[in-house]
PDB file of C-alpha atoms in Angstrom:
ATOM      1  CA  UNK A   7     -17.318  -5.495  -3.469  1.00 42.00           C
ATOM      2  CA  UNK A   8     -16.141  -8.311  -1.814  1.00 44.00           C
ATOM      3  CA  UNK A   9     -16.014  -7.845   2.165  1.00 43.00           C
ATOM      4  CA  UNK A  10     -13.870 -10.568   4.301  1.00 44.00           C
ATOM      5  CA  UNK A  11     -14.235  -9.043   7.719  1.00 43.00           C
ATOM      6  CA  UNK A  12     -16.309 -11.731   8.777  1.00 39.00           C
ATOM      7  CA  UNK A  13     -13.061 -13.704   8.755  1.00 40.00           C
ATOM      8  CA  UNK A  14     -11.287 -12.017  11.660  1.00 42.00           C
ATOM      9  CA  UNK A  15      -8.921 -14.777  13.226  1.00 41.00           C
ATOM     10  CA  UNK A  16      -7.729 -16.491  10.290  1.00 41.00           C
ATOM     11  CA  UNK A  17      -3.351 -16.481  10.620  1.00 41.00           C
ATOM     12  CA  UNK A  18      -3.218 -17.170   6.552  1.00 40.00           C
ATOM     13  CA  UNK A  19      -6.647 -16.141   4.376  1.00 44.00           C
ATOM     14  CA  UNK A  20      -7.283 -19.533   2.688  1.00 42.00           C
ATOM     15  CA  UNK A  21      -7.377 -20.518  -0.919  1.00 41.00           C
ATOM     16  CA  UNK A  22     -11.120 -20.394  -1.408  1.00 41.00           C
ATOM     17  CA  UNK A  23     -10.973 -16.345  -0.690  1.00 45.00           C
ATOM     18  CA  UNK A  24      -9.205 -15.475  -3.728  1.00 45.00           C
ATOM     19  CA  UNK A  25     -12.055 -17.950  -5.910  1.00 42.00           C
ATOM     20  CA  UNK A  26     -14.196 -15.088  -7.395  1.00 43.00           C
ATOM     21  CA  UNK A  27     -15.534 -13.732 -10.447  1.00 44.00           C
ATOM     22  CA  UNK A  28     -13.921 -11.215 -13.107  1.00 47.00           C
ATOM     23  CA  UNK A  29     -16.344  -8.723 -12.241  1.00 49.00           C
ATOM     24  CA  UNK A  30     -14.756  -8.158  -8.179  1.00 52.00           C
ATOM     25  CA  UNK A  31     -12.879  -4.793  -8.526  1.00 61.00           C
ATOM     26  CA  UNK A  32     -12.992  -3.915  -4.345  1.00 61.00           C
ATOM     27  CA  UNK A  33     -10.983  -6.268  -2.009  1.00 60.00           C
ATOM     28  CA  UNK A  34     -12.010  -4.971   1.756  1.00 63.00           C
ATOM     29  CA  UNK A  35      -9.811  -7.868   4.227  1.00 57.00           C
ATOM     30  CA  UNK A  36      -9.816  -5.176   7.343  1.00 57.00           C
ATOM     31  CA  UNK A  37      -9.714  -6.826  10.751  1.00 51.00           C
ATOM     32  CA  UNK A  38      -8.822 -10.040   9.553  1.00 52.00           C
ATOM     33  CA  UNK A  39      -6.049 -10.075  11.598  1.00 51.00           C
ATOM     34  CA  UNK A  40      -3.972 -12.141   8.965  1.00 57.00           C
ATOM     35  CA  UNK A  41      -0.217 -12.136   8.580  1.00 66.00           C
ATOM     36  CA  UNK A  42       0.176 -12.798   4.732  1.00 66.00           C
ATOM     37  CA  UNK A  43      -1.712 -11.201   2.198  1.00 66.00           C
ATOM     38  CA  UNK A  44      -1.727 -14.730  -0.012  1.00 60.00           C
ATOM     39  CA  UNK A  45       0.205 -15.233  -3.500  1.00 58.00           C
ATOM     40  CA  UNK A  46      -2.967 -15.616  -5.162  1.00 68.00           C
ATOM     41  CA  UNK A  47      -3.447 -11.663  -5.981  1.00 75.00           C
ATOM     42  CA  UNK A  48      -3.068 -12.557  -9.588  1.00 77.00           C
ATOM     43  CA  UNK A  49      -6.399 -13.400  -9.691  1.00 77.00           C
ATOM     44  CA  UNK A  50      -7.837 -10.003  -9.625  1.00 78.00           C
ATOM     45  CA  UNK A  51      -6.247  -8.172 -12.395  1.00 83.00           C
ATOM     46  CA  UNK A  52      -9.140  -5.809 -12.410  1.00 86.00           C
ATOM     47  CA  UNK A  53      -9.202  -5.421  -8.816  1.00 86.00           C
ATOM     48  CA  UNK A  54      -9.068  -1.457  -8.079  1.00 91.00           C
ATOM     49  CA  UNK A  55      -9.604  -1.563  -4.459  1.00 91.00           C
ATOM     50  CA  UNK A  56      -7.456  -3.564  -2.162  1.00 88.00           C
ATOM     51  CA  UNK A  57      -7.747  -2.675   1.715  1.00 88.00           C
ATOM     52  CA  UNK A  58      -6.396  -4.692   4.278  1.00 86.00           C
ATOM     53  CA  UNK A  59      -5.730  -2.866   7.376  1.00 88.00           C
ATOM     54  CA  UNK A  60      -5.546  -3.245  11.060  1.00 88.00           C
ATOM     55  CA  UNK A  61      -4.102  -6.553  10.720  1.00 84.00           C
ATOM     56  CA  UNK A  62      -0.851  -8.393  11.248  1.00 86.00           C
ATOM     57  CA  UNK A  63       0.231  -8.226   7.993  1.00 88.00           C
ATOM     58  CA  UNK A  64       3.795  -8.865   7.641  1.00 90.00           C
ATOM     59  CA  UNK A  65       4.022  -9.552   4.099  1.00 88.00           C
ATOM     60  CA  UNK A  66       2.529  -8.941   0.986  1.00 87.00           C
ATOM     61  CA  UNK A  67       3.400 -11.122  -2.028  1.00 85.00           C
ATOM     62  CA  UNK A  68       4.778 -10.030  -5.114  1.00 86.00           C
ATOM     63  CA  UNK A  69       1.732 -10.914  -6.860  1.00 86.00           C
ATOM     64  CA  UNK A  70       0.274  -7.278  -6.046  1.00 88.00           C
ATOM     65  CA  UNK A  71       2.024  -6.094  -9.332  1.00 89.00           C
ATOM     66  CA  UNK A  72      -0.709  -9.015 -11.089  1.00 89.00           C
ATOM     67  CA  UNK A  73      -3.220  -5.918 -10.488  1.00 89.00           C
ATOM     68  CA  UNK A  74      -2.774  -3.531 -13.069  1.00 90.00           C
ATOM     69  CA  UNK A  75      -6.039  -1.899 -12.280  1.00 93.00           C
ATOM     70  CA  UNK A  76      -5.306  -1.330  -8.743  1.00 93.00           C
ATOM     71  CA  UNK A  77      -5.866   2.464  -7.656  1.00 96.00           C
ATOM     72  CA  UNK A  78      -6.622   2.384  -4.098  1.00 95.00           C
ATOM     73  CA  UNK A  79      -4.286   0.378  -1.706  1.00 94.00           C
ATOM     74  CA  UNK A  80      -4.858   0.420   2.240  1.00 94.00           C
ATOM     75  CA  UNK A  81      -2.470  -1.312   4.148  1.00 93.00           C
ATOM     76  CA  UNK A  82      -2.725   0.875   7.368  1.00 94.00           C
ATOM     77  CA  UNK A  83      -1.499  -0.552  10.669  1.00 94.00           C
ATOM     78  CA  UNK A  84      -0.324  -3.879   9.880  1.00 93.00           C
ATOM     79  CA  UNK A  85       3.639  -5.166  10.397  1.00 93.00           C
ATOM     80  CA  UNK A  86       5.210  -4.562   7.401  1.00 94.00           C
ATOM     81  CA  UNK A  87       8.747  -4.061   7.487  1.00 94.00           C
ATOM     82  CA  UNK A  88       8.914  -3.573   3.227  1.00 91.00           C
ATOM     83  CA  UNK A  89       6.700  -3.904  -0.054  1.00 90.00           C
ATOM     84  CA  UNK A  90       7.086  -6.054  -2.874  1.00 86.00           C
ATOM     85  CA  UNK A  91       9.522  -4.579  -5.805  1.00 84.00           C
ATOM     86  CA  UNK A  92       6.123  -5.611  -7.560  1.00 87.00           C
ATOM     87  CA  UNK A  93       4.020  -2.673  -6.798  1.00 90.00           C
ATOM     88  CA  UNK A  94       5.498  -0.695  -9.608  1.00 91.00           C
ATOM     89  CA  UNK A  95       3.829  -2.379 -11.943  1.00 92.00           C
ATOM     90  CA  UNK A  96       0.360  -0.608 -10.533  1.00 93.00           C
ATOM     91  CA  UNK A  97       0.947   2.527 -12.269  1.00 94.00           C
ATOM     92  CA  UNK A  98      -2.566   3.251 -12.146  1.00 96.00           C
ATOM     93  CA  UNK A  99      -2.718   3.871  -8.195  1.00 96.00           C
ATOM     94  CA  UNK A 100      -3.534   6.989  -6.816  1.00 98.00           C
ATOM     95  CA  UNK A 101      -3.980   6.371  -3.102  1.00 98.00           C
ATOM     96  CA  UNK A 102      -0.957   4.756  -1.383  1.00 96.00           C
ATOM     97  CA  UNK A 103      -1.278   4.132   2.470  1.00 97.00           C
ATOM     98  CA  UNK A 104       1.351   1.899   4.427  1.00 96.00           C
ATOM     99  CA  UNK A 105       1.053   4.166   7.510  1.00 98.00           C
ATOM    100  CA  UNK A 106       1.591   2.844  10.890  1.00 97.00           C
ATOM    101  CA  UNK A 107       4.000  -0.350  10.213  1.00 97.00           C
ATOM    102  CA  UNK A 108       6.956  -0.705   9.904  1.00 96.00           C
ATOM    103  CA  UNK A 109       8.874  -0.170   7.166  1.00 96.00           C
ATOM    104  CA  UNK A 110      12.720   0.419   7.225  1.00 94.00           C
ATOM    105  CA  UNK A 111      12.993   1.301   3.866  1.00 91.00           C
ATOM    106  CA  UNK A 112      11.081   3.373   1.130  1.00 89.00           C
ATOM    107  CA  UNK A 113       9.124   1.269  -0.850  1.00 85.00           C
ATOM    108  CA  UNK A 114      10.557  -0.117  -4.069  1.00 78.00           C
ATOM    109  CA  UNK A 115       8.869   1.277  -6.904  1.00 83.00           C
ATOM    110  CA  UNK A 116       6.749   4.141  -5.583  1.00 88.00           C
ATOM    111  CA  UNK A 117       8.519   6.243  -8.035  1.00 88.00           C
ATOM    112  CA  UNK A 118       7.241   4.149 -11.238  1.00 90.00           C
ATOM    113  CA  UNK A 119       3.560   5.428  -9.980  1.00 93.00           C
ATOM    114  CA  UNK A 120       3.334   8.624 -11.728  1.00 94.00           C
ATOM    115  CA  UNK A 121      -0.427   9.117 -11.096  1.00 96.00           C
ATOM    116  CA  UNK A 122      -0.111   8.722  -7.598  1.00 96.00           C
ATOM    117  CA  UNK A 123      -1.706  11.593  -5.447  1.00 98.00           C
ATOM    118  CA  UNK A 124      -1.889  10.204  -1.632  1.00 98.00           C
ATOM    119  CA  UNK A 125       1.118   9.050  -0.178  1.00 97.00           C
ATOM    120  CA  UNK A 126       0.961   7.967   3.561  1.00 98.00           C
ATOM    121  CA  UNK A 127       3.857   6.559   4.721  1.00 97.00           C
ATOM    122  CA  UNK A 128       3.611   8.218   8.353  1.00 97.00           C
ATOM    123  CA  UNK A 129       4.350   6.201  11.262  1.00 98.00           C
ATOM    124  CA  UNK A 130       7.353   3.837  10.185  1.00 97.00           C
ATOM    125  CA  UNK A 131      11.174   3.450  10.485  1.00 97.00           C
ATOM    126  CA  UNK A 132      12.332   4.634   6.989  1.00 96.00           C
ATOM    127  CA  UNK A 133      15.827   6.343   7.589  1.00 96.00           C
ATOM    128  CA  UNK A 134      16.052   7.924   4.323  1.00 94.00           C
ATOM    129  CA  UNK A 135      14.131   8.874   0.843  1.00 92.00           C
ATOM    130  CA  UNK A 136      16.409   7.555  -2.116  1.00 89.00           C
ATOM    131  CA  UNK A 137      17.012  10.903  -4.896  1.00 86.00           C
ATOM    132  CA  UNK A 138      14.784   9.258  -7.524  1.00 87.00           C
ATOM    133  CA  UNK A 139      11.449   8.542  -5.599  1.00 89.00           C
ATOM    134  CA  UNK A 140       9.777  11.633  -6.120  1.00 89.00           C
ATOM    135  CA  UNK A 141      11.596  12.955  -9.110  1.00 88.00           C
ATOM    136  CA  UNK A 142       8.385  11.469 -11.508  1.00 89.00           C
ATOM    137  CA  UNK A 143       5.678  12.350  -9.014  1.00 91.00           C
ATOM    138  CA  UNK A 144       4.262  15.311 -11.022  1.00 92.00           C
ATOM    139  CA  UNK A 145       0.317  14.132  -9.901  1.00 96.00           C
ATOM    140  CA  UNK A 146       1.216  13.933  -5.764  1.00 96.00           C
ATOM    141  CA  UNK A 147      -1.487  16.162  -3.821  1.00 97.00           C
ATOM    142  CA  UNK A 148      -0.567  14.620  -0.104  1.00 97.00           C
ATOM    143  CA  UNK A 149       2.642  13.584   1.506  1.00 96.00           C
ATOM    144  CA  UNK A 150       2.672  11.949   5.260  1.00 97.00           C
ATOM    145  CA  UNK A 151       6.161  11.384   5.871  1.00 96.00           C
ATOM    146  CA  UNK A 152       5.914  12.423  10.040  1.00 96.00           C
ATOM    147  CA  UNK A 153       7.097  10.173  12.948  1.00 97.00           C
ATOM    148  CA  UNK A 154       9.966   8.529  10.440  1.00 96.00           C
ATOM    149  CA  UNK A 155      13.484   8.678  11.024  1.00 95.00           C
ATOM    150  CA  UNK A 156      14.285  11.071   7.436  1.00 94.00           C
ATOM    151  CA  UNK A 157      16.736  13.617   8.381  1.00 93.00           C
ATOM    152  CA  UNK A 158      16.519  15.091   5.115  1.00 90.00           C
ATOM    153  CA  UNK A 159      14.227  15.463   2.097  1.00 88.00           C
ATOM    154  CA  UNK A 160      16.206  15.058  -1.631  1.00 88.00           C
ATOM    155  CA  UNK A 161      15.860  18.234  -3.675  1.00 88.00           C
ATOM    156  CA  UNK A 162      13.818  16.259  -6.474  1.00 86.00           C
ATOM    157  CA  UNK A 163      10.786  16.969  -3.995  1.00 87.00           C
ATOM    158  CA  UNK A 164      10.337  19.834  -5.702  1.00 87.00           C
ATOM    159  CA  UNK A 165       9.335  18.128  -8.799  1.00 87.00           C
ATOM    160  CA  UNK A 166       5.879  17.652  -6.809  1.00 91.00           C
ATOM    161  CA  UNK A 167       4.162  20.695  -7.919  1.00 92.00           C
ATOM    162  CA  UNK A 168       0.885  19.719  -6.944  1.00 95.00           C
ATOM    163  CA  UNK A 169       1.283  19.153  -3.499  1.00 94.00           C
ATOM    164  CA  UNK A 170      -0.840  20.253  -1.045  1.00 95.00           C
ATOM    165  CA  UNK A 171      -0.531  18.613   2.002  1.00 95.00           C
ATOM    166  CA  UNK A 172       2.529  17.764   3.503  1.00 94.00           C
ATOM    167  CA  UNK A 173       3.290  16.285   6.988  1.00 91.00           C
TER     168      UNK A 173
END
């Protein structure tokens, strides 16, 4: 585990943050209070953890899709206003949360992560939910889509069988 919260006022993480071993598969940058998760993600390719959250994070490099063994991203309460196309390259992930920013559009890619079981995009601007995004979503347990502007849900929700939360 590699834990940066010591690092709390830092506007860009620097270089020497990303210099680690193989063997670091948990990312914790809470608190950090950064604004741009660095292009140097491609360094962790094993990383399976990646939690940055309660920041001011307003982007997130397209790097992310370097970490084909991500499963757990936490972006909660930051200043996104979109995610990298790149995220649908970590088809592994089963815990999604991008809560409390805001986002004006669904995420590019989501539906590309099949295994994905949390979804928590609660909190944001998103106006709509494009047909396709949940039509391969077989593995989804919980769905936060409250306090968005979605008028309506696309009938391929139903593909979500194993939903059991829903907000």
């Amino acid at each position: 585990v590699c834990d940066m919260s010591m690092l709390r006022y830092a506007r860009i993480v620097p270089y020497f943050i990303f210099e680690t071993t193989d063997e670091t598969n948990h990312l914790n940058k809470s608190t950090l209070f950064t604004t741009t998760l660095h292009s140097r993600l491609e360094a962790f390719p094993s990383l399976q953890t990646l939690k940055v959250v309660l920041n001011n994070l307003s982007f997130v490099d397209e790097s992310i899709g370097c970490m084909v063994d991500l499963k757990y991203l936490d972006l909660f309460q930051n200043q996104l206003q979109d995610l990298p196309a790149g995220m649908d390259a970590c088809v592994l992930m089963v815990h999604c949360d991008v809560s409390y920013n805001n986002l004006h559009v669904m995420p590019v890619g989501l539906s590309s992560l099949h295994q994905l079981e949390h979804l928590d995009l609660q909190h944001n601007e998103i106006p709509s939910i494009p047909a396709d995004t949940f039509e391969m979503m077989t593995s989804l347990t919980t769905l936060y889509l409250n306090h968005n502007k979605i008028p309506k849900i696309p009938v391929e929700f139903y593909n979500c069988v194993k939903l059991t939360k829903f907000n």
